[in-house]
PDB file of C-alpha atoms in Angstrom:
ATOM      1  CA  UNK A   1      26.070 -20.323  18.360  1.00  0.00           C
ATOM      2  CA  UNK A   2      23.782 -21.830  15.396  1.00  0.00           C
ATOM      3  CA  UNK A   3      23.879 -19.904  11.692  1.00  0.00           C
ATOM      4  CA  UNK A   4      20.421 -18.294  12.811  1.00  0.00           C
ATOM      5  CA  UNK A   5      21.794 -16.569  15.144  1.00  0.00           C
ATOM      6  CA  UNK A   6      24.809 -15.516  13.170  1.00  0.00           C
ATOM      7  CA  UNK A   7      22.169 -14.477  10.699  1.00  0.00           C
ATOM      8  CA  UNK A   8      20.785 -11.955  12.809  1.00  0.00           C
ATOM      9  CA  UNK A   9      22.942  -9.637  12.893  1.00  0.00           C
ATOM     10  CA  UNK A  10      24.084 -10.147   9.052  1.00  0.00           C
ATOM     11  CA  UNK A  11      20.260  -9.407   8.395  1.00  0.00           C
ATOM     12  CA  UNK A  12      20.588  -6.345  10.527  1.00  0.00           C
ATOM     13  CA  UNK A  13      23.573  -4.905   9.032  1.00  0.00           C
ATOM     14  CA  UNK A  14      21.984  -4.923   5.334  1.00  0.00           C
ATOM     15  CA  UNK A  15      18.707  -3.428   6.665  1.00  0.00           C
ATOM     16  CA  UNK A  16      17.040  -6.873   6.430  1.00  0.00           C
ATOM     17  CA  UNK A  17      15.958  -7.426   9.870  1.00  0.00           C
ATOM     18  CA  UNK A  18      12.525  -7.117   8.497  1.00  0.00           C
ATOM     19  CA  UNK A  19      13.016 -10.966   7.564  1.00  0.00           C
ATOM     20  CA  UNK A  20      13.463 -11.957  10.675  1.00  0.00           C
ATOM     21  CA  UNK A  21       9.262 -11.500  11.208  1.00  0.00           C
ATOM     22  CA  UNK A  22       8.876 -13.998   9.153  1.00  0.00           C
ATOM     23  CA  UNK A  23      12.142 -15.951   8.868  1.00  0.00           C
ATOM     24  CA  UNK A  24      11.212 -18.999  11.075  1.00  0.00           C
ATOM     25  CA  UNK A  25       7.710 -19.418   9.621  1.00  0.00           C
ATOM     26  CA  UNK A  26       9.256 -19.407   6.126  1.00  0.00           C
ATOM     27  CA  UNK A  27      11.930 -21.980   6.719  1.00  0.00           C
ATOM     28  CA  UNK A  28       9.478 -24.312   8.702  1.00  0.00           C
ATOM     29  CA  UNK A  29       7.091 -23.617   5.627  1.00  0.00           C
ATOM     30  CA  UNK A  30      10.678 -24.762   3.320  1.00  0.00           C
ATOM     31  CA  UNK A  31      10.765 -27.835   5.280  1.00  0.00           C
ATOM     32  CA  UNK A  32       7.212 -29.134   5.242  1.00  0.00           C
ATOM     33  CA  UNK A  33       6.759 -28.242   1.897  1.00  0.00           C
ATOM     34  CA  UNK A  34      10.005 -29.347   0.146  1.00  0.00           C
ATOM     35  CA  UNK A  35      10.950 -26.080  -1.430  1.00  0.00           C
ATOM     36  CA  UNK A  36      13.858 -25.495  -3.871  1.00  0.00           C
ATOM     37  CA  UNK A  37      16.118 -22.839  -2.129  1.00  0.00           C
ATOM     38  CA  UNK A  38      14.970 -20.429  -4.960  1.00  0.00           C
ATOM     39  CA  UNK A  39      11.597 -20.422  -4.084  1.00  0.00           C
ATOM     40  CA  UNK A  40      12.008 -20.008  -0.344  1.00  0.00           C
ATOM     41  CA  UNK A  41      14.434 -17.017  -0.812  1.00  0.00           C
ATOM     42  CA  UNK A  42      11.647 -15.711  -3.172  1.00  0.00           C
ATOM     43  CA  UNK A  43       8.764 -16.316  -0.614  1.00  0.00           C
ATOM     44  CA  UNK A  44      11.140 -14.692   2.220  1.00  0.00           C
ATOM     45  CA  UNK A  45      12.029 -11.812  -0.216  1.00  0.00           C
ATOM     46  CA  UNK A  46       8.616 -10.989  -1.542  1.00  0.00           C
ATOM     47  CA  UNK A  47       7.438 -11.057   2.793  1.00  0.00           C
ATOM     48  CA  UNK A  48      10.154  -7.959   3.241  1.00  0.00           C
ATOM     49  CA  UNK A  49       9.048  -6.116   0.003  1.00  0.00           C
ATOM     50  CA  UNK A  50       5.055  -6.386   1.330  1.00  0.00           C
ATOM     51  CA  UNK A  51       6.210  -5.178   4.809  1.00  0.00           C
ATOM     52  CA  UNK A  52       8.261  -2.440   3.351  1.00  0.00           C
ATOM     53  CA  UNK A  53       5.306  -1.940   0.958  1.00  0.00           C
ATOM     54  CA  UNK A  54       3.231  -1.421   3.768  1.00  0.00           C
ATOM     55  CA  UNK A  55       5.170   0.823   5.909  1.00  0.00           C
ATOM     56  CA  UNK A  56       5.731   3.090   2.810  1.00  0.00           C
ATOM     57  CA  UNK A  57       1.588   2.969   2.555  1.00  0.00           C
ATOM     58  CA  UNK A  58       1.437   3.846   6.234  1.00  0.00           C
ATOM     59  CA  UNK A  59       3.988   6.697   5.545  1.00  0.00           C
ATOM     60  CA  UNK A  60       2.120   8.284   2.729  1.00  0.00           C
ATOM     61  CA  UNK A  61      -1.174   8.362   4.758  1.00  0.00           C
ATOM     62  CA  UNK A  62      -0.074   9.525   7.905  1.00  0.00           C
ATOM     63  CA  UNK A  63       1.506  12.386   5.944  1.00  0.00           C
ATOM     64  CA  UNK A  64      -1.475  13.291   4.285  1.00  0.00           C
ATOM     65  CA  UNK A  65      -3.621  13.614   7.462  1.00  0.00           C
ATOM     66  CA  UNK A  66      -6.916  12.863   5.731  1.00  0.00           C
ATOM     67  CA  UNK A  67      -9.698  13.547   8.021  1.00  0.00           C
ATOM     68  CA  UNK A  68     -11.288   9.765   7.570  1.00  0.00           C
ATOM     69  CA  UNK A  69     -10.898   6.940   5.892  1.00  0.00           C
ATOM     70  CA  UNK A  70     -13.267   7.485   2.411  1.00  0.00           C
ATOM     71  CA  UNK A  71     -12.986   4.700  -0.675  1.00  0.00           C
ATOM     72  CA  UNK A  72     -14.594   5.209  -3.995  1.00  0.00           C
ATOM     73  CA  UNK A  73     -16.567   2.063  -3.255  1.00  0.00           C
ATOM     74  CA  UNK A  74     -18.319   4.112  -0.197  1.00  0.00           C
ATOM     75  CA  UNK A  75     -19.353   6.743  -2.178  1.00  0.00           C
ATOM     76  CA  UNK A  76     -22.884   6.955  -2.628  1.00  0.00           C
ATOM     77  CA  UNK A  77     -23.755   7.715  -6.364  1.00  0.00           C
ATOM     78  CA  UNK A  78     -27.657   7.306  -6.207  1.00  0.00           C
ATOM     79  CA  UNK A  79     -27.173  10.311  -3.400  1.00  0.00           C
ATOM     80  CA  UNK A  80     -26.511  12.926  -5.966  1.00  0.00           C
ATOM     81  CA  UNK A  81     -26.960  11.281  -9.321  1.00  0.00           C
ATOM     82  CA  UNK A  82     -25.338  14.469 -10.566  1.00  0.00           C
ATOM     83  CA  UNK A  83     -21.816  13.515  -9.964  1.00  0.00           C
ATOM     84  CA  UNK A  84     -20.551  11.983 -13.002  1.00  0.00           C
ATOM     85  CA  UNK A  85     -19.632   8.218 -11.843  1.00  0.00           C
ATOM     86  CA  UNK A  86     -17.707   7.071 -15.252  1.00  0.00           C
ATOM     87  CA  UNK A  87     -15.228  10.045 -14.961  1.00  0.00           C
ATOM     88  CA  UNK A  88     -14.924   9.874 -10.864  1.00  0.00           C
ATOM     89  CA  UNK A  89     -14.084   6.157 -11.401  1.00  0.00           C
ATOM     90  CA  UNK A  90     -11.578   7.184 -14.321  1.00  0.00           C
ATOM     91  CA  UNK A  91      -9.708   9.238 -11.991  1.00  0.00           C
ATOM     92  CA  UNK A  92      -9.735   6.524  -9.326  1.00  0.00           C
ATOM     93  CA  UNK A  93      -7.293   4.887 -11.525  1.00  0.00           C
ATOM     94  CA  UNK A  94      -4.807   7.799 -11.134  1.00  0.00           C
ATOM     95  CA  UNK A  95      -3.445   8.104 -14.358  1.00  0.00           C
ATOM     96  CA  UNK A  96      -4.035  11.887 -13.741  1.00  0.00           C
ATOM     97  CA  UNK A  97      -1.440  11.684 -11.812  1.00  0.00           C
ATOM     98  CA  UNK A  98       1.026   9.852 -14.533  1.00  0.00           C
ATOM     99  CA  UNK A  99       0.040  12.576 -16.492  1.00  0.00           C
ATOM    100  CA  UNK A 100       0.716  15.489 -14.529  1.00  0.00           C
ATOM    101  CA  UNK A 101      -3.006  16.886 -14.614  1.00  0.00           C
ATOM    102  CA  UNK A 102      -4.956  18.420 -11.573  1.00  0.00           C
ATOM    103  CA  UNK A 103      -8.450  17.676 -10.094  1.00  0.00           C
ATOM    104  CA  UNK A 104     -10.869  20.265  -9.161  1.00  0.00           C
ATOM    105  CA  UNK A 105     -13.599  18.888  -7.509  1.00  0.00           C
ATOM    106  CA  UNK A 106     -16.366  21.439  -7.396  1.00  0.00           C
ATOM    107  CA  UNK A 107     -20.362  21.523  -6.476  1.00  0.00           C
ATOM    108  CA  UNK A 108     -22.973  22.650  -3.836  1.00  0.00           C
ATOM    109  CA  UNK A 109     -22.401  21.889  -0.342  1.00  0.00           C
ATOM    110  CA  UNK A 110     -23.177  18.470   1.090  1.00  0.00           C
ATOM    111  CA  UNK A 111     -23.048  16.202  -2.440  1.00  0.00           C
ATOM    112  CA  UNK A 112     -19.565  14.338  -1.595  1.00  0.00           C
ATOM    113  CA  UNK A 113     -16.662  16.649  -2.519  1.00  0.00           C
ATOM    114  CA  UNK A 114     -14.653  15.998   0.646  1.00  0.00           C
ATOM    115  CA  UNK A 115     -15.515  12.378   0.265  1.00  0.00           C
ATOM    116  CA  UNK A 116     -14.016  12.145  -3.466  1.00  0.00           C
ATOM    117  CA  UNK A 117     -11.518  14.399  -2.775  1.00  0.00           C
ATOM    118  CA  UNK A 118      -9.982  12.136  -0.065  1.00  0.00           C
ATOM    119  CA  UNK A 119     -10.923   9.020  -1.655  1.00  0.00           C
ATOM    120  CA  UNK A 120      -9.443   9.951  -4.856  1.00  0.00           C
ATOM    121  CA  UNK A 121      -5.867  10.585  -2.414  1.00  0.00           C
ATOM    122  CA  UNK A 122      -6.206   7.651  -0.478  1.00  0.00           C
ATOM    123  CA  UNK A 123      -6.252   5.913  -3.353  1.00  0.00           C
ATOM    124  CA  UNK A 124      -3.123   7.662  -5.124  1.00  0.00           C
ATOM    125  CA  UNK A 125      -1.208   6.649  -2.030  1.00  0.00           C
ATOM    126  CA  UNK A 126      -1.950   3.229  -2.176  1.00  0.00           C
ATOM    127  CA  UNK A 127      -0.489   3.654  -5.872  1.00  0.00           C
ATOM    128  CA  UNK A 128       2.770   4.994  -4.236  1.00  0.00           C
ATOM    129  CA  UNK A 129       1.622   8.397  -4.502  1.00  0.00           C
ATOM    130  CA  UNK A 130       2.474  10.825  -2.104  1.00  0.00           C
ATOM    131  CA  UNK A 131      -0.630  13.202  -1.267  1.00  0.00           C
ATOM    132  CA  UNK A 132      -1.876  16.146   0.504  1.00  0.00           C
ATOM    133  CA  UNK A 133      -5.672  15.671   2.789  1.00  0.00           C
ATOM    134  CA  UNK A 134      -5.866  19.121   4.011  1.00  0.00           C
TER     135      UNK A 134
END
């Protein structure tokens, strides 16, 4: 039996078998490149923390059910040159959020709410924020 497949189930038993995706690649990459063992654990490390990342992003948008995918950068500001661009794209940053505030997005029919609305929580949960599309 060779140490990567003892590995396995070492990696599986501290809820690291998320390494294993990219284990092989990484350890070729270690060999080609000459890497200190530091910066191959780090390069291994940092691949489980963006998959985990990711999943958790997944999570957090699946949960909030948004109807469609809508990004600040889609929205259409010469549409309705009434919605105040400087303070929507102040509260894409989501410091509201730090700060415990609420949003009320309100307006005629038709000039974007829903679009802000769920752009504004897609991009909270992409900050680790959990958030609500209904």
């Amino acid at each position: 039996m060779s140490t990567y497949d003892e590995l396995v189930p070492v990696l599986k038993k501290l809820r690291l078998s998320g390494l294993l995706q990219s284990l092989e690649v990484r350890c070729r990459e270690a060999a080609d490149a000459n890497l200190s063992l530091t910066e191959f654990l780090y390069r291994l490390l940092a691949d489980e923390v963006e998959r985990r990342d990711g999943k958790q992003l997944d999570v957090r948008l699946r949960r909030a059910a948004f109807e469609r995918p809508s990004t600040l950068e889609d929205f259409d500001f010469s549409f309705n040159v009434s919605v105040p661009r400087t303070k929507v794209l102040e509260l894409g940053t989501c410091t509201f959020v730090e700060r415990h505030e609420n949003v009320l997005v309100v307006g005629p029919a038709g000039v974007g709410k829903s679009h802000l609305a769920q752009a504004l929580g897609q991009r909270a949960c992409r900050a680790g924020v959990a958030a609500h599309g209904g």
